Amino acid sequence: MYKIPNLVYANEKGEIFDHPELKMAVRSGPYDFIPYETELIRLPKSSRLYFMPHTHPVAYDENKANMIEFKEGFAVSVFLSPGFLRLFLPAYRKTKDYTMPLFAYTAVGYLDGHFVVLAIQVDNISKWDPANYDFSCNFDKQVDEFIKNAPENRLYNQLRKCATEYHCTAAKNVFYPRWECPIPTSPACNSACVGCISLQASECCPSPQDRISFAPTAEEIAEVAIRHGERAKDPLVSFGQGCEGDPCLAADNIAKAVKIIKRENPNLTVNFNSNCSIPDNVAKVLDAGVDSVRVSLNSVIESTYNAYYRPRTYKFQDVVKSVELIKQAQVFLQLNLLTFPGVNDRASETSALLDFVEEYKVDLIQMRNLNIDAELLLSSLQLKPDEIHGIKNMMKLIKKRHPEIQFGYFNRMKKDFHAHSGFPDLRQPKKGKSHI
Ligand code: SF4
Ligand code: SF4
């Protein structure tokens, strides 16, 4: 008999408990469910629990076989370790009308002495485990030391801010120096995403980072990339890592910089992560020699895309045109699929994605948790009711029809573009067994 995990809740001091009788409930889109045993895993190492103010958790009452609102505590969520994709949201009701901060809210329960979540590991986390990063002020000294020996370059000052104030792990890599180096380039964007993490209208939720306020020159960009390529272990450089504007609007400088980088160090992997909204600009960076392009989108259905991205000066068809150019240039094509349970796993979304992957021969889908308040997202999308497959089933359907496709979470060096990481494990556990 399947034991449903206990409800986890918090008191007003933020102390976290498991309930002796009530059971965990989870949410997908607007619907509350009892969790599936086969999707439970132990809370991944380096994940962190936090409580959700102004909420009550929804719980399953086994005696009444009913969902109830538990009014004596607050709902609890988890920051999952990087590389893990959430499968379900916490089930909760808000006690006041407000928009929650831009986090990837994830359901958590308690079973047989362990916290459990519904999530799946989609990539190898060895380089992105938070345990590999120094978040203390000791790291400031390492940054100071690095900057003392670095050339005058405004980008290093920006990256110092990203590494020491925002605690961006990618930016910290610059100063170790090792692995992936992010290069913010664009103060502007031509989308107005509902959950943009670098710019929010003041009446909405606060964005966690401020955008870069200047456009670095091609020479500044190339200098940071070339130094990283010379000094770092397993180096790669990436434009558009998430919380600047969109690098498509800085394509002239980026293309010039990539030509310099490739002349000096042809082996250095260069990724371009972007909304890919301006095909002519995407063509410029392709011509310059980028190795991989990661196209960010929440959906390949135009109406769902428009409702979230709110494109200002382009159309979804421009993104599709860019995808065609990337394929024609035979450059590694990745999607950055902003994933939300109950949205991307709808039957209509899954079917459209299957067709898109087939038509454009997508090489890899980065399954990224979309950080947003569920009510804000769902009210923006205004989706009609549809069958929900579940995120894991959606991935299985894609893998079944396109066995060559890879899933992941992080950018890779080009030597690893086609190497299988072993994740995710989409096999069904044997009957009566779970992944716990
Ligand atoms: S594309 Fe990126 S920078 Fe532009 S609005 Fe969306 S999240 Fe923000
Ligand atoms: S702009 Fe954002 S993603 Fe890029 S280095 Fe700074 S904090 Fe990190």
CSV table of C-alpha atoms and ligand atoms in Angstrom, one decimal:
chain,number,residue,atom,x,y,z
A,1,MET,CA,0.0,0.0,0.0
A,2,TYR,CA,1.4,3.4,-1.0
A,3,LYS,CA,2.2,5.7,1.9
A,4,ILE,CA,1.5,9.3,1.0
A,5,PRO,CA,4.1,11.6,2.4
A,6,ASN,CA,3.1,13.8,5.4
A,7,LEU,CA,2.1,17.4,4.9
A,8,VAL,CA,5.0,19.8,5.6
A,9,TYR,CA,4.1,23.2,6.9
A,10,ALA,CA,5.7,26.2,8.7
A,11,ASN,CA,4.6,28.3,11.7
A,12,GLU,CA,4.8,32.1,11.9
A,13,LYS,CA,8.5,31.9,13.1
A,14,GLY,CA,9.4,30.0,9.9
A,15,GLU,CA,9.9,26.7,11.8
A,16,ILE,CA,9.1,23.7,9.7
A,17,PHE,CA,7.1,20.6,10.8
A,18,ASP,CA,5.5,17.5,9.3
A,19,HIS,CA,1.9,16.9,10.2
A,20,PRO,CA,1.2,13.6,12.0
A,21,GLU,CA,-2.1,13.0,10.1
A,22,LEU,CA,-2.5,15.2,7.1
A,23,LYS,CA,-0.9,14.2,3.9
A,24,MET,CA,1.0,16.1,1.2
A,25,ALA,CA,-0.9,17.5,-1.8
A,26,VAL,CA,0.7,18.9,-4.9
A,27,ARG,CA,-0.4,21.2,-7.7
A,28,SER,CA,-0.2,21.2,-11.5
A,29,GLY,CA,-1.5,24.4,-13.2
A,30,PRO,CA,-4.7,25.2,-11.3
A,31,TYR,CA,-5.4,21.6,-10.1
A,32,ASP,CA,-4.5,19.9,-6.8
A,33,PHE,CA,-3.5,16.2,-6.6
A,34,ILE,CA,-2.2,13.5,-4.4
A,35,PRO,CA,1.5,12.9,-5.3
A,36,TYR,CA,2.5,9.9,-7.4
A,37,GLU,CA,4.7,7.5,-5.6
A,38,THR,CA,6.9,6.9,-8.7
A,39,GLU,CA,7.8,10.6,-9.0
A,40,LEU,CA,9.0,11.0,-5.4
A,41,ILE,CA,12.7,11.4,-4.7
A,42,ARG,CA,14.6,12.4,-1.6
A,43,LEU,CA,15.3,16.1,-1.3
A,44,PRO,CA,18.4,16.6,-3.4
A,45,LYS,CA,21.6,17.6,-1.6
A,46,SER,CA,22.1,21.4,-1.4
A,47,SER,CA,18.3,22.1,-1.8
A,48,ARG,CA,16.8,24.5,0.7
A,49,LEU,CA,13.3,24.7,2.3
A,50,TYR,CA,11.5,28.0,2.8
A,51,PHE,CA,8.0,29.0,3.8
A,52,MET,CA,5.6,30.9,1.7
A,53,PRO,CA,4.1,33.9,3.6
A,54,HIS,CA,0.4,34.7,3.2
A,55,THR,CA,-0.5,31.2,2.2
A,56,HIS,CA,-2.1,28.1,3.8
A,57,PRO,CA,-1.1,24.7,2.5
A,58,VAL,CA,-3.7,22.4,0.9
A,59,ALA,CA,-3.5,18.9,2.4
A,60,TYR,CA,-5.1,15.5,1.7
A,61,ASP,CA,-7.2,14.3,4.6
A,62,GLU,CA,-7.1,10.5,4.3
A,63,ASN,CA,-10.0,10.0,6.8
A,64,LYS,CA,-12.3,12.1,4.8
A,65,ALA,CA,-10.7,11.3,1.4
A,66,ASN,CA,-10.8,15.0,0.7
A,67,MET,CA,-8.5,18.0,0.1
A,68,ILE,CA,-8.6,20.6,2.8
A,69,GLU,CA,-7.0,24.0,3.5
A,70,PHE,CA,-4.8,23.7,6.6
A,71,LYS,CA,-5.3,27.0,8.3
A,72,GLU,CA,-2.9,26.6,11.2
A,73,GLY,CA,0.3,27.0,9.2
A,74,PHE,CA,2.0,28.3,6.1
A,75,ALA,CA,2.8,26.4,2.9
A,76,VAL,CA,6.4,25.3,2.4
A,77,SER,CA,8.4,25.2,-0.8
A,78,VAL,CA,12.0,24.2,-1.9
A,79,PHE,CA,14.8,25.8,-3.8
A,80,LEU,CA,15.9,22.7,-5.7
A,81,SER,CA,19.6,22.2,-6.4
A,82,PRO,CA,20.5,23.3,-9.9
A,83,GLY,CA,20.1,20.4,-12.4
A,84,PHE,CA,16.8,19.2,-10.9
A,85,LEU,CA,13.5,19.8,-12.7
A,86,ARG,CA,10.4,20.2,-10.6
A,87,LEU,CA,7.4,18.0,-11.6
A,88,PHE,CA,4.8,19.6,-9.3
A,89,LEU,CA,4.1,22.8,-7.5
A,90,PRO,CA,3.2,23.1,-3.8
A,91,ALA,CA,-0.6,23.1,-3.2
A,92,TYR,CA,-1.6,26.2,-1.3
A,93,ARG,CA,-4.2,29.0,-1.1
A,94,LYS,CA,-3.2,32.6,-0.7
A,95,THR,CA,-4.6,34.5,2.3
A,96,LYS,CA,-4.1,37.9,0.6
A,97,ASP,CA,-4.1,39.1,-2.9
A,98,TYR,CA,-0.4,39.5,-3.7
A,99,THR,CA,2.3,38.4,-6.2
A,100,MET,CA,5.0,36.2,-4.8
A,101,PRO,CA,8.7,36.7,-5.7
A,102,LEU,CA,10.1,35.1,-8.8
A,103,PHE,CA,11.1,31.7,-7.4
A,104,ALA,CA,10.6,28.1,-8.8
A,105,TYR,CA,8.1,27.0,-6.1
A,106,THR,CA,8.3,23.2,-5.6
A,107,ALA,CA,6.2,20.8,-3.5
A,108,VAL,CA,7.8,19.1,-0.5
A,109,GLY,CA,6.5,16.3,1.9
A,110,TYR,CA,8.0,14.1,4.6
A,111,LEU,CA,8.1,10.3,4.4
A,112,ASP,CA,9.9,7.7,6.6
A,113,GLY,CA,12.2,10.3,8.2
A,114,HIS,CA,13.1,12.2,5.0
A,115,PHE,CA,12.0,15.2,3.1
A,116,VAL,CA,10.8,14.2,-0.3
A,117,VAL,CA,10.1,16.2,-3.5
A,118,LEU,CA,8.6,15.4,-6.9
A,119,ALA,CA,11.5,16.2,-9.2
A,120,ILE,CA,13.9,14.7,-11.7
A,121,GLN,CA,17.6,15.2,-12.2
A,122,VAL,CA,18.0,16.3,-15.8
A,123,ASP,CA,21.8,17.0,-15.9
A,124,ASN,CA,25.0,16.2,-14.2
A,125,ILE,CA,25.4,18.7,-11.4
A,126,SER,CA,29.0,18.2,-10.5
A,127,LYS,CA,30.1,21.7,-11.6
A,128,TRP,CA,27.0,23.5,-10.4
A,129,ASP,CA,26.6,22.0,-6.9
A,130,PRO,CA,26.4,25.1,-4.6
A,131,ALA,CA,28.8,23.2,-2.4
A,132,ASN,CA,31.5,24.1,-5.0
A,133,TYR,CA,31.0,27.8,-4.5
A,134,ASP,CA,32.0,30.2,-1.8
A,135,PHE,CA,29.0,32.4,-0.8
A,136,SER,CA,30.8,34.1,2.1
A,137,CYS,CA,32.5,37.5,2.1
A,138,ASN,CA,35.9,35.6,1.9
A,139,PHE,CA,35.2,35.3,-1.8
A,140,ASP,CA,35.4,39.1,-2.1
A,141,LYS,CA,39.2,38.8,-1.4
A,142,GLN,CA,39.6,36.3,-4.2
A,143,VAL,CA,37.7,38.7,-6.5
A,144,ASP,CA,39.9,41.7,-5.4
A,145,GLU,CA,43.0,39.7,-6.1
A,146,PHE,CA,41.8,38.7,-9.5
A,147,ILE,CA,40.7,42.2,-10.4
A,148,LYS,CA,44.1,43.6,-9.2
A,149,ASN,CA,45.9,41.5,-11.9
A,150,ALA,CA,43.2,42.0,-14.6
A,151,PRO,CA,43.2,44.7,-17.2
A,152,GLU,CA,40.9,47.8,-16.8
A,153,ASN,CA,37.7,46.5,-18.2
A,154,ARG,CA,34.1,47.6,-17.3
A,155,LEU,CA,32.9,44.0,-17.7
A,156,TYR,CA,35.1,42.8,-14.7
A,157,ASN,CA,33.4,45.4,-12.5
A,158,GLN,CA,30.0,44.2,-13.6
A,159,LEU,CA,31.0,40.5,-13.0
A,160,ARG,CA,32.4,41.5,-9.6
A,161,LYS,CA,28.9,42.8,-8.7
A,162,CYS,CA,27.2,39.7,-10.1
A,163,ALA,CA,29.6,37.4,-8.2
A,164,THR,CA,29.6,39.2,-4.8
A,165,GLU,CA,26.2,41.0,-4.6
A,166,TYR,CA,23.9,38.7,-6.6
A,167,HIS,CA,26.0,35.6,-5.8
A,168,CYS,CA,25.6,34.4,-9.3
A,169,THR,CA,27.5,31.1,-9.5
A,170,ALA,CA,28.4,31.5,-13.1
A,171,ALA,CA,29.9,34.9,-12.4
A,172,LYS,CA,31.9,33.4,-9.5
A,173,ASN,CA,33.5,31.0,-12.1
A,174,VAL,CA,35.2,34.0,-13.7
A,175,PHE,CA,37.2,34.7,-10.6
A,176,TYR,CA,38.1,31.1,-9.7
A,177,PRO,CA,38.8,30.9,-12.8
A,178,ARG,CA,37.1,27.8,-14.2
A,179,TRP,CA,34.2,26.3,-16.2
A,180,GLU,CA,31.5,28.5,-17.7
A,181,CYS,CA,32.1,32.3,-17.9
A,182,PRO,CA,29.0,34.4,-18.4
A,183,ILE,CA,29.4,37.6,-20.4
A,184,PRO,CA,26.6,40.1,-19.9
A,185,THR,CA,26.3,42.4,-22.9
A,186,SER,CA,22.9,43.9,-23.3
A,187,PRO,CA,21.1,46.5,-21.2
A,188,ALA,CA,18.0,46.3,-23.4
A,189,CYS,CA,15.4,43.7,-24.4
A,190,ASN,CA,12.6,43.6,-27.0
A,191,SER,CA,10.4,41.2,-25.0
A,192,ALA,CA,8.6,42.1,-21.8
A,193,CYS,CA,8.4,38.6,-20.1
A,194,VAL,CA,5.9,38.3,-17.3
A,195,GLY,CA,8.6,36.7,-15.2
A,196,CYS,CA,11.7,38.7,-16.4
A,197,ILE,CA,14.3,38.3,-13.7
A,198,SER,CA,16.2,41.5,-14.6
A,199,LEU,CA,13.4,44.0,-15.1
A,200,GLN,CA,10.0,44.3,-13.6
A,201,ALA,CA,7.3,47.0,-13.6
A,202,SER,CA,7.3,48.5,-10.1
A,203,GLU,CA,3.7,47.4,-9.3
A,204,CYS,CA,4.7,43.7,-9.9
A,205,CYS,CA,7.1,41.4,-8.0
A,206,PRO,CA,10.6,42.7,-7.4
A,207,SER,CA,13.2,41.4,-9.8
A,208,PRO,CA,16.2,39.8,-8.0
A,209,GLN,CA,18.9,41.4,-10.2
A,210,ASP,CA,19.5,44.8,-11.9
A,211,ARG,CA,20.3,44.7,-15.5
A,212,ILE,CA,23.8,45.7,-16.7
A,213,SER,CA,23.6,49.4,-17.5
A,214,PHE,CA,26.1,49.7,-20.3
A,215,ALA,CA,26.9,48.0,-23.6
A,216,PRO,CA,30.4,46.6,-23.4
A,217,THR,CA,32.5,47.0,-26.6
A,218,ALA,CA,33.7,44.1,-28.7
A,219,GLU,CA,37.2,44.6,-27.3
A,220,GLU,CA,36.0,44.4,-23.7
A,221,ILE,CA,34.0,41.3,-24.4
A,222,ALA,CA,36.8,39.5,-26.3
A,223,GLU,CA,39.3,40.4,-23.6
A,224,VAL,CA,37.3,38.7,-20.8
A,225,ALA,CA,36.6,35.6,-23.0
A,226,ILE,CA,40.2,35.2,-24.2
A,227,ARG,CA,41.6,35.5,-20.6
A,228,HIS,CA,39.0,33.0,-19.4
A,229,GLY,CA,40.0,30.6,-22.2
A,230,GLU,CA,43.7,30.9,-21.3
A,231,ARG,CA,43.4,30.6,-17.5
A,232,ALA,CA,40.3,28.5,-16.7
A,233,LYS,CA,39.9,24.8,-16.3
A,234,ASP,CA,37.3,23.4,-18.8
A,235,PRO,CA,36.5,26.8,-20.1
A,236,LEU,CA,33.4,28.0,-22.1
A,237,VAL,CA,31.9,31.4,-22.5
A,238,SER,CA,28.2,32.2,-22.8
A,239,PHE,CA,26.3,35.3,-23.7
A,240,GLY,CA,22.8,35.8,-22.3
A,241,GLN,CA,23.0,33.8,-19.2
A,242,GLY,CA,19.7,34.9,-17.8
A,243,CYS,CA,19.4,38.2,-16.1
A,244,GLU,CA,20.7,40.9,-18.4
A,245,GLY,CA,18.6,42.2,-21.4
A,246,ASP,CA,18.7,40.0,-24.5
A,247,PRO,CA,22.1,39.7,-26.3
A,248,CYS,CA,20.2,39.7,-29.6
A,249,LEU,CA,20.2,43.5,-29.2
A,250,ALA,CA,23.9,43.5,-28.7
A,251,ALA,CA,24.6,41.3,-31.7
A,252,ASP,CA,27.0,43.7,-33.6
A,253,ASN,CA,29.4,43.9,-30.7
A,254,ILE,CA,29.0,40.2,-29.9
A,255,ALA,CA,29.7,39.2,-33.5
A,256,LYS,CA,32.8,41.4,-33.7
A,257,ALA,CA,34.0,40.0,-30.4
A,258,VAL,CA,33.4,36.4,-31.4
A,259,LYS,CA,35.5,36.9,-34.5
A,260,ILE,CA,38.4,38.1,-32.3
A,261,ILE,CA,37.9,35.2,-29.8
A,262,LYS,CA,37.8,32.6,-32.6
A,263,ARG,CA,41.0,34.1,-34.2
A,264,GLU,CA,42.8,33.9,-30.9
A,265,ASN,CA,41.4,30.7,-29.6
A,266,PRO,CA,39.4,28.6,-32.1
A,267,ASN,CA,38.9,25.8,-29.6
A,268,LEU,CA,37.1,27.9,-27.0
A,269,THR,CA,33.4,27.0,-26.9
A,270,VAL,CA,31.1,30.0,-27.4
A,271,ASN,CA,27.4,29.8,-26.5
A,272,PHE,CA,24.8,32.4,-27.5
A,273,ASN,CA,21.7,32.2,-25.3
A,274,SER,CA,18.9,34.5,-26.6
A,275,ASN,CA,15.3,35.0,-27.4
A,276,CYS,CA,16.6,34.9,-31.0
A,277,SER,CA,14.0,37.5,-32.0
A,278,ILE,CA,16.0,39.2,-34.8
A,279,PRO,CA,17.0,36.7,-37.5
A,280,ASP,CA,19.5,39.2,-39.1
A,281,ASN,CA,21.3,39.6,-35.8
A,282,VAL,CA,21.3,35.8,-35.2
A,283,ALA,CA,22.8,35.4,-38.6
A,284,LYS,CA,25.6,37.8,-37.6
A,285,VAL,CA,26.7,35.8,-34.6
A,286,LEU,CA,26.3,32.5,-36.6
A,287,ASP,CA,28.6,34.0,-39.3
A,288,ALA,CA,31.1,35.1,-36.6
A,289,GLY,CA,31.5,31.5,-35.4
A,290,VAL,CA,29.5,30.7,-32.3
A,291,ASP,CA,29.4,27.0,-31.5
A,292,SER,CA,25.9,26.7,-30.0
A,293,VAL,CA,22.7,28.7,-29.8
A,294,ARG,CA,20.2,28.3,-27.0
A,295,VAL,CA,16.8,29.7,-28.0
A,296,SER,CA,14.7,30.7,-25.0
A,297,LEU,CA,11.0,30.1,-25.0
A,298,ASN,CA,8.1,29.0,-22.8
A,299,SER,CA,6.1,27.4,-25.6
A,300,VAL,CA,6.2,26.8,-29.4
A,301,ILE,CA,2.5,27.7,-29.6
A,302,GLU,CA,2.4,31.4,-30.7
A,303,SER,CA,-0.5,32.4,-28.4
A,304,THR,CA,1.2,30.9,-25.3
A,305,TYR,CA,4.5,32.4,-26.3
A,306,ASN,CA,3.0,35.8,-26.8
A,307,ALA,CA,1.1,35.8,-23.5
A,308,TYR,CA,4.4,35.2,-21.6
A,309,TYR,CA,7.1,36.9,-23.7
A,310,ARG,CA,4.9,39.9,-24.7
A,311,PRO,CA,7.2,40.6,-27.8
A,312,ARG,CA,7.4,44.3,-28.4
A,313,THR,CA,9.2,44.6,-31.8
A,314,TYR,CA,9.1,41.2,-33.3
A,315,LYS,CA,6.8,38.2,-33.9
A,316,PHE,CA,7.1,34.6,-32.9
A,317,GLN,CA,7.7,33.8,-36.6
A,318,ASP,CA,11.0,35.7,-36.3
A,319,VAL,CA,12.1,33.3,-33.6
A,320,VAL,CA,11.2,30.4,-35.9
A,321,LYS,CA,13.2,32.0,-38.7
A,322,SER,CA,16.2,32.2,-36.4
A,323,VAL,CA,15.8,28.5,-35.6
A,324,GLU,CA,15.9,27.8,-39.3
A,325,LEU,CA,19.1,29.8,-39.7
A,326,ILE,CA,20.8,28.0,-36.8
A,327,LYS,CA,20.0,24.7,-38.4
A,328,GLN,CA,21.2,25.8,-41.8
A,329,ALA,CA,24.5,26.9,-40.2
A,330,GLN,CA,24.8,23.4,-38.6
A,331,VAL,CA,25.3,25.0,-35.2
A,332,PHE,CA,24.3,23.0,-32.1
A,333,LEU,CA,20.6,24.0,-31.5
A,334,GLN,CA,19.3,24.0,-27.9
A,335,LEU,CA,16.0,25.1,-26.6
A,336,ASN,CA,15.8,26.8,-23.2
A,337,LEU,CA,12.4,25.5,-22.3
A,338,LEU,CA,11.0,27.5,-19.4
A,339,THR,CA,9.0,24.7,-17.8
A,340,PHE,CA,6.0,25.0,-15.5
A,341,PRO,CA,3.9,22.0,-14.4
A,342,GLY,CA,0.4,22.2,-15.9
A,343,VAL,CA,1.5,24.4,-18.8
A,344,ASN,CA,4.2,22.7,-20.9
A,345,ASP,CA,2.8,19.2,-20.2
A,346,ARG,CA,-0.6,20.0,-21.6
A,347,ALA,CA,-1.6,17.7,-24.5
A,348,SER,CA,-1.7,20.6,-27.0
A,349,GLU,CA,1.7,22.0,-25.9
A,350,THR,CA,3.4,18.6,-25.9
A,351,SER,CA,2.1,17.8,-29.4
A,352,ALA,CA,3.3,21.2,-30.7
A,353,LEU,CA,6.7,20.6,-29.2
A,354,LEU,CA,7.0,17.2,-30.7
A,355,ASP,CA,6.3,18.6,-34.1
A,356,PHE,CA,8.8,21.5,-33.6
A,357,VAL,CA,11.6,19.2,-32.4
A,358,GLU,CA,11.0,17.0,-35.5
A,359,GLU,CA,10.8,19.9,-38.0
A,360,TYR,CA,13.9,21.7,-36.7
A,361,LYS,CA,16.0,18.8,-35.5
A,362,VAL,CA,16.5,20.3,-32.0
A,363,ASP,CA,19.7,18.8,-30.5
A,364,LEU,CA,19.1,19.4,-26.8
A,365,ILE,CA,16.3,20.8,-24.6
A,366,GLN,CA,17.4,22.5,-21.5
A,367,MET,CA,14.5,21.9,-19.1
A,368,ARG,CA,14.6,24.9,-16.9
A,369,ASN,CA,12.2,25.6,-14.0
A,370,LEU,CA,10.3,28.8,-14.7
A,371,ASN,CA,10.5,31.1,-11.7
A,372,ILE,CA,7.1,32.7,-11.2
A,373,ASP,CA,4.0,33.0,-9.1
A,374,ALA,CA,1.5,30.4,-10.4
A,375,GLU,CA,-1.5,32.8,-10.2
A,376,LEU,CA,0.4,35.5,-12.1
A,377,LEU,CA,1.4,33.1,-14.8
A,378,LEU,CA,-1.9,31.4,-15.2
A,379,SER,CA,-3.9,34.7,-15.3
A,380,SER,CA,-1.4,35.9,-18.0
A,381,LEU,CA,-1.7,32.8,-20.2
A,382,GLN,CA,-5.5,32.4,-20.0
A,383,LEU,CA,-5.3,28.7,-21.1
A,384,LYS,CA,-8.3,26.7,-22.0
A,385,PRO,CA,-8.8,23.4,-20.1
A,386,ASP,CA,-6.7,20.6,-21.6
A,387,GLU,CA,-5.4,17.1,-20.7
A,388,ILE,CA,-2.2,17.3,-18.6
A,389,HIS,CA,0.3,14.5,-19.3
A,390,GLY,CA,2.7,15.3,-16.5
A,391,ILE,CA,6.2,16.7,-17.1
A,392,LYS,CA,7.9,13.3,-16.9
A,393,ASN,CA,5.4,11.8,-19.3
A,394,MET,CA,5.9,14.7,-21.7
A,395,MET,CA,9.7,14.1,-21.7
A,396,LYS,CA,9.1,10.3,-22.2
A,397,LEU,CA,6.9,11.1,-25.3
A,398,ILE,CA,9.6,13.4,-26.7
A,399,LYS,CA,12.3,10.8,-26.1
A,400,LYS,CA,10.1,8.0,-27.6
A,401,ARG,CA,9.5,9.9,-30.8
A,402,HIS,CA,13.0,11.4,-30.9
A,403,PRO,CA,15.4,9.0,-29.3
A,404,GLU,CA,18.4,11.0,-30.4
A,405,ILE,CA,17.3,14.2,-28.5
A,406,GLN,CA,19.1,15.1,-25.2
A,407,PHE,CA,17.7,16.8,-22.2
A,408,GLY,CA,19.9,18.9,-19.9
A,409,TYR,CA,20.0,21.9,-17.7
A,410,PHE,CA,23.5,23.5,-18.4
A,411,ASN,CA,25.6,24.7,-21.3
A,412,ARG,CA,28.3,22.4,-22.4
A,413,MET,CA,31.8,22.5,-23.9
A,414,LYS,CA,31.6,21.5,-27.6
A,415,LYS,CA,33.5,18.3,-27.0
A,416,ASP,CA,30.4,17.2,-24.9
A,417,PHE,CA,27.6,18.4,-27.2
A,418,HIS,CA,26.7,14.9,-28.2
A,419,ALA,CA,27.9,13.0,-25.1
A,420,HIS,CA,25.1,11.5,-23.1
A,421,SER,CA,25.2,12.6,-19.5
A,422,GLY,CA,23.1,9.7,-18.3
A,423,PHE,CA,20.4,12.0,-17.2
A,424,PRO,CA,17.4,12.1,-16.9
A,425,ASP,CA,16.6,8.5,-15.9
A,426,LEU,CA,13.1,8.2,-17.4
A,427,ARG,CA,12.6,4.6,-16.6
A,428,GLN,CA,9.6,3.6,-14.5
A,429,PRO,CA,10.7,2.1,-11.1
A,430,LYS,CA,9.7,-1.5,-10.7
A,431,LYS,CA,6.2,-2.2,-9.3
A,432,GLY,CA,5.9,-1.3,-5.6
A,433,LYS,CA,9.3,0.6,-5.7
A,434,SER,CA,9.9,4.3,-5.9
A,435,HIS,CA,13.1,6.4,-6.5
A,436,ILE,CA,13.4,7.0,-2.7
B,1,SF4,S1,13.8,37.8,-23.0
B,1,SF4,FE1,15.0,37.7,-21.1
B,1,SF4,S2,15.7,39.9,-20.7
B,1,SF4,FE2,14.0,39.9,-22.2
B,1,SF4,S3,12.1,40.3,-21.0
B,1,SF4,FE3,12.4,38.0,-21.3
B,1,SF4,S4,13.5,37.3,-19.4
B,1,SF4,FE4,13.7,39.6,-19.6
B,2,SF4,S1,24.0,39.2,-15.7
B,2,SF4,FE1,23.0,37.7,-14.3
B,2,SF4,S2,23.6,35.7,-15.2
B,2,SF4,FE2,25.0,37.2,-16.1
B,2,SF4,S3,26.8,37.2,-14.7
B,2,SF4,FE3,25.4,38.8,-14.0
B,2,SF4,S4,24.2,37.8,-12.4
B,2,SF4,FE4,25.1,36.2,-13.6
